[in-house]
């Protein structure tokens, strides 16, 4: 909070007047604004919002709101940075008065060049430094410079709340455990909330150690968002947060996160039928000198599946051998799912089915039997592997297996299952398009009969 003396502060008056005008124009209720400004880790009460807008309580002036509150109010009122610029001028005005610098009679003008980014609300773009040099060290500019120095000093010394960071850190493991059992919409809301919290904390401190830790945490949430986009079939979400997660992994120098992102990129390429690219991405990550032991067997599995789909049997079998040689992770870590015996059996089945190996259905049946019921996607993919493995010898049963995979996936819809089932359907329609089971599979996939 800033100084509580409101007399002779025209910049402060302009800020509060505009806040009230925006509230009236938006017909916004105080309670609604409070809810919009609250997060999972901090609740903004109505009194705080009322003080930030009115600037007084019971006829007495109250301190200016904090930066966090003013940014939140700017977003909630859709002010596009205008309110934040007025708040900054009011803060500079307070700073100048506090250190006894003269200010113009009509106060400081609104700060130029301030924007509030819609997806990065805590990032503020300040006045270009060339403007300061051009204007000279007039009193208002000096006050602004001193205010900036004060803010920088605070940021450099700010230590984020250990409790909050620990809760966010713990949340990355909790998400890994509950990912497959949480509905998409709930998962998206939780992940966005946690990601925004981590992003905000990271930008509020410049301490290298704190930034490195929070970068890793924010990167994990970005990865989960990209992964959810991949599984739900939202390519925009997958691509946008995949890039962000990759940047965080580089900033934090986190091999676990780097491997997770590489695996997701490989899977995305596979789902887009870019099998050679999927193999290249997985192989490059697997050969990285700092590849994490948690992600290594999964990357080998992705490599095997992609090489098989690309029509390169020797490479696919070599990747399967590599997968078998790598030790399975003992415990679950944040990021990709725990690569356990069920996953290893599944990728044997998926890879061998792509190679038309006659033992593929046997591996698929084993995967079906050992997969835990709560892992819907894994169980459904095991049925897809069985469908692919039966497609040559028993097209009717293959189509039935693919239908069963899609039915299982209804409880936790996954684009990965749909894509595999579509590939089975495309293969079956070459010679068996009129088979009733194949027609039923096409209907399950919502594929019009005219296009097959």
mmCIF file with all atom_site columns, C-alpha atoms in Angstrom, residues 181-266:
data_model
loop_
_atom_site.group_PDB
_atom_site.id
_atom_site.type_symbol
_atom_site.label_atom_id
_atom_site.label_alt_id
_atom_site.label_comp_id
_atom_site.label_asym_id
_atom_site.label_entity_id
_atom_site.label_seq_id
_atom_site.pdbx_PDB_ins_code
_atom_site.Cartn_x
_atom_site.Cartn_y
_atom_site.Cartn_z
_atom_site.occupancy
_atom_site.B_iso_or_equiv
_atom_site.pdbx_formal_charge
_atom_site.auth_seq_id
_atom_site.auth_comp_id
_atom_site.auth_asym_id
_atom_site.auth_atom_id
_atom_site.pdbx_PDB_model_num
ATOM 1  C CA . UNK A 1 181 ? -9.620  -39.610 -13.526 1.00 0.00 ? 181 UNK A CA 1
ATOM 2  C CA . UNK A 1 182 ? -10.371 -35.877 -13.790 1.00 0.00 ? 182 UNK A CA 1
ATOM 3  C CA . UNK A 1 183 ? -12.845 -34.578 -16.423 1.00 0.00 ? 183 UNK A CA 1
ATOM 4  C CA . UNK A 1 184 ? -11.302 -32.392 -19.110 1.00 0.00 ? 184 UNK A CA 1
ATOM 5  C CA . UNK A 1 185 ? -13.054 -29.177 -18.087 1.00 0.00 ? 185 UNK A CA 1
ATOM 6  C CA . UNK A 1 186 ? -12.092 -29.523 -14.420 1.00 0.00 ? 186 UNK A CA 1
ATOM 7  C CA . UNK A 1 187 ? -8.535  -30.409 -15.356 1.00 0.00 ? 187 UNK A CA 1
ATOM 8  C CA . UNK A 1 188 ? -8.241  -27.406 -17.664 1.00 0.00 ? 188 UNK A CA 1
ATOM 9  C CA . UNK A 1 189 ? -9.523  -24.993 -15.014 1.00 0.00 ? 189 UNK A CA 1
ATOM 10 C CA . UNK A 1 190 ? -7.160  -26.368 -12.361 1.00 0.00 ? 190 UNK A CA 1
ATOM 11 C CA . UNK A 1 191 ? -4.132  -26.342 -14.643 1.00 0.00 ? 191 UNK A CA 1
ATOM 12 C CA . UNK A 1 192 ? -4.740  -22.800 -15.884 1.00 0.00 ? 192 UNK A CA 1
ATOM 13 C CA . UNK A 1 193 ? -5.162  -21.548 -12.334 1.00 0.00 ? 193 UNK A CA 1
ATOM 14 C CA . UNK A 1 194 ? -1.950  -23.179 -11.130 1.00 0.00 ? 194 UNK A CA 1
ATOM 15 C CA . UNK A 1 195 ? -0.015  -22.088 -14.217 1.00 0.00 ? 195 UNK A CA 1
ATOM 16 C CA . UNK A 1 196 ? -1.084  -18.465 -13.790 1.00 0.00 ? 196 UNK A CA 1
ATOM 17 C CA . UNK A 1 197 ? -0.066  -18.567 -10.137 1.00 0.00 ? 197 UNK A CA 1
ATOM 18 C CA . UNK A 1 198 ? 3.376   -19.925 -10.972 1.00 0.00 ? 198 UNK A CA 1
ATOM 19 C CA . UNK A 1 199 ? 3.805   -17.442 -13.815 1.00 0.00 ? 199 UNK A CA 1
ATOM 20 C CA . UNK A 1 200 ? 2.841   -14.551 -11.539 1.00 0.00 ? 200 UNK A CA 1
ATOM 21 C CA . UNK A 1 201 ? 5.270   -15.623 -8.812  1.00 0.00 ? 201 UNK A CA 1
ATOM 22 C CA . UNK A 1 202 ? 8.062   -16.021 -11.346 1.00 0.00 ? 202 UNK A CA 1
ATOM 23 C CA . UNK A 1 203 ? 7.606   -12.480 -12.597 1.00 0.00 ? 203 UNK A CA 1
ATOM 24 C CA . UNK A 1 204 ? 7.341   -11.029 -9.109  1.00 0.00 ? 204 UNK A CA 1
ATOM 25 C CA . UNK A 1 205 ? 10.865  -12.037 -8.105  1.00 0.00 ? 205 UNK A CA 1
ATOM 26 C CA . UNK A 1 206 ? 14.274  -11.697 -9.719  1.00 0.00 ? 206 UNK A CA 1
ATOM 27 C CA . UNK A 1 207 ? 16.150  -13.913 -7.286  1.00 0.00 ? 207 UNK A CA 1
ATOM 28 C CA . UNK A 1 208 ? 17.970  -16.450 -9.516  1.00 0.00 ? 208 UNK A CA 1
ATOM 29 C CA . UNK A 1 209 ? 17.389  -19.421 -7.206  1.00 0.00 ? 209 UNK A CA 1
ATOM 30 C CA . UNK A 1 210 ? 13.699  -18.639 -6.798  1.00 0.00 ? 210 UNK A CA 1
ATOM 31 C CA . UNK A 1 211 ? 13.262  -18.043 -10.520 1.00 0.00 ? 211 UNK A CA 1
ATOM 32 C CA . UNK A 1 212 ? 14.921  -21.351 -11.415 1.00 0.00 ? 212 UNK A CA 1
ATOM 33 C CA . UNK A 1 213 ? 12.629  -23.266 -9.082  1.00 0.00 ? 213 UNK A CA 1
ATOM 34 C CA . UNK A 1 214 ? 9.435   -21.542 -10.134 1.00 0.00 ? 214 UNK A CA 1
ATOM 35 C CA . UNK A 1 215 ? 10.393  -21.870 -13.832 1.00 0.00 ? 215 UNK A CA 1
ATOM 36 C CA . UNK A 1 216 ? 10.473  -25.635 -13.417 1.00 0.00 ? 216 UNK A CA 1
ATOM 37 C CA . UNK A 1 217 ? 7.077   -25.616 -11.695 1.00 0.00 ? 217 UNK A CA 1
ATOM 38 C CA . UNK A 1 218 ? 5.469   -23.296 -14.260 1.00 0.00 ? 218 UNK A CA 1
ATOM 39 C CA . UNK A 1 219 ? 6.953   -25.436 -17.016 1.00 0.00 ? 219 UNK A CA 1
ATOM 40 C CA . UNK A 1 220 ? 5.331   -28.563 -15.606 1.00 0.00 ? 220 UNK A CA 1
ATOM 41 C CA . UNK A 1 221 ? 1.911   -26.911 -15.588 1.00 0.00 ? 221 UNK A CA 1
ATOM 42 C CA . UNK A 1 222 ? 2.488   -25.658 -19.146 1.00 0.00 ? 222 UNK A CA 1
ATOM 43 C CA . UNK A 1 223 ? 3.384   -29.231 -20.114 1.00 0.00 ? 223 UNK A CA 1
ATOM 44 C CA . UNK A 1 224 ? 0.198   -30.580 -18.535 1.00 0.00 ? 224 UNK A CA 1
ATOM 45 C CA . UNK A 1 225 ? -1.837  -27.991 -20.445 1.00 0.00 ? 225 UNK A CA 1
ATOM 46 C CA . UNK A 1 226 ? -0.155  -29.018 -23.698 1.00 0.00 ? 226 UNK A CA 1
ATOM 47 C CA . UNK A 1 227 ? -0.731  -32.679 -22.844 1.00 0.00 ? 227 UNK A CA 1
ATOM 48 C CA . UNK A 1 228 ? -4.405  -32.031 -22.139 1.00 0.00 ? 228 UNK A CA 1
ATOM 49 C CA . UNK A 1 229 ? -4.670  -30.241 -25.485 1.00 0.00 ? 229 UNK A CA 1
ATOM 50 C CA . UNK A 1 230 ? -3.105  -33.274 -27.169 1.00 0.00 ? 230 UNK A CA 1
ATOM 51 C CA . UNK A 1 231 ? -5.404  -35.780 -25.486 1.00 0.00 ? 231 UNK A CA 1
ATOM 52 C CA . UNK A 1 232 ? -8.540  -33.686 -25.990 1.00 0.00 ? 232 UNK A CA 1
ATOM 53 C CA . UNK A 1 233 ? -7.727  -32.978 -29.628 1.00 0.00 ? 233 UNK A CA 1
ATOM 54 C CA . UNK A 1 234 ? -7.250  -29.219 -29.161 1.00 0.00 ? 234 UNK A CA 1
ATOM 55 C CA . UNK A 1 235 ? -4.178  -28.582 -31.288 1.00 0.00 ? 235 UNK A CA 1
ATOM 56 C CA . UNK A 1 236 ? -4.056  -24.882 -30.451 1.00 0.00 ? 236 UNK A CA 1
ATOM 57 C CA . UNK A 1 237 ? -3.802  -25.596 -26.737 1.00 0.00 ? 237 UNK A CA 1
ATOM 58 C CA . UNK A 1 238 ? -1.261  -28.354 -27.321 1.00 0.00 ? 238 UNK A CA 1
ATOM 59 C CA . UNK A 1 239 ? 0.942   -26.240 -29.585 1.00 0.00 ? 239 UNK A CA 1
ATOM 60 C CA . UNK A 1 240 ? 0.811   -23.012 -27.585 1.00 0.00 ? 240 UNK A CA 1
ATOM 61 C CA . UNK A 1 241 ? 1.629   -24.525 -24.213 1.00 0.00 ? 241 UNK A CA 1
ATOM 62 C CA . UNK A 1 242 ? 4.034   -27.028 -25.736 1.00 0.00 ? 242 UNK A CA 1
ATOM 63 C CA . UNK A 1 243 ? 6.186   -24.113 -26.887 1.00 0.00 ? 243 UNK A CA 1
ATOM 64 C CA . UNK A 1 244 ? 5.915   -22.452 -23.472 1.00 0.00 ? 244 UNK A CA 1
ATOM 65 C CA . UNK A 1 245 ? 6.840   -25.681 -21.671 1.00 0.00 ? 245 UNK A CA 1
ATOM 66 C CA . UNK A 1 246 ? 9.863   -26.134 -23.930 1.00 0.00 ? 246 UNK A CA 1
ATOM 67 C CA . UNK A 1 247 ? 11.028  -22.598 -23.164 1.00 0.00 ? 247 UNK A CA 1
ATOM 68 C CA . UNK A 1 248 ? 10.635  -23.171 -19.432 1.00 0.00 ? 248 UNK A CA 1
ATOM 69 C CA . UNK A 1 249 ? 12.545  -26.446 -19.676 1.00 0.00 ? 249 UNK A CA 1
ATOM 70 C CA . UNK A 1 250 ? 15.454  -24.627 -21.316 1.00 0.00 ? 250 UNK A CA 1
ATOM 71 C CA . UNK A 1 251 ? 15.346  -21.799 -18.767 1.00 0.00 ? 251 UNK A CA 1
ATOM 72 C CA . UNK A 1 252 ? 15.246  -24.194 -15.813 1.00 0.00 ? 252 UNK A CA 1
ATOM 73 C CA . UNK A 1 253 ? 17.723  -26.641 -17.415 1.00 0.00 ? 253 UNK A CA 1
ATOM 74 C CA . UNK A 1 254 ? 15.327  -29.411 -16.431 1.00 0.00 ? 254 UNK A CA 1
ATOM 75 C CA . UNK A 1 255 ? 15.995  -32.730 -18.252 1.00 0.00 ? 255 UNK A CA 1
ATOM 76 C CA . UNK A 1 256 ? 12.793  -34.303 -16.889 1.00 0.00 ? 256 UNK A CA 1
ATOM 77 C CA . UNK A 1 257 ? 10.679  -31.519 -18.373 1.00 0.00 ? 257 UNK A CA 1
ATOM 78 C CA . UNK A 1 258 ? 12.707  -31.513 -21.609 1.00 0.00 ? 258 UNK A CA 1
ATOM 79 C CA . UNK A 1 259 ? 12.093  -35.235 -22.059 1.00 0.00 ? 259 UNK A CA 1
ATOM 80 C CA . UNK A 1 260 ? 8.404   -34.819 -21.317 1.00 0.00 ? 260 UNK A CA 1
ATOM 81 C CA . UNK A 1 261 ? 8.034   -32.083 -23.931 1.00 0.00 ? 261 UNK A CA 1
ATOM 82 C CA . UNK A 1 262 ? 9.975   -34.086 -26.521 1.00 0.00 ? 262 UNK A CA 1
ATOM 83 C CA . UNK A 1 263 ? 7.725   -37.080 -25.924 1.00 0.00 ? 263 UNK A CA 1
ATOM 84 C CA . UNK A 1 264 ? 4.646   -34.946 -26.417 1.00 0.00 ? 264 UNK A CA 1
ATOM 85 C CA . UNK A 1 265 ? 6.047   -33.507 -29.648 1.00 0.00 ? 265 UNK A CA 1
ATOM 86 C CA . UNK A 1 266 ? 6.719   -37.017 -30.915 1.00 0.00 ? 266 UNK A CA 1
#
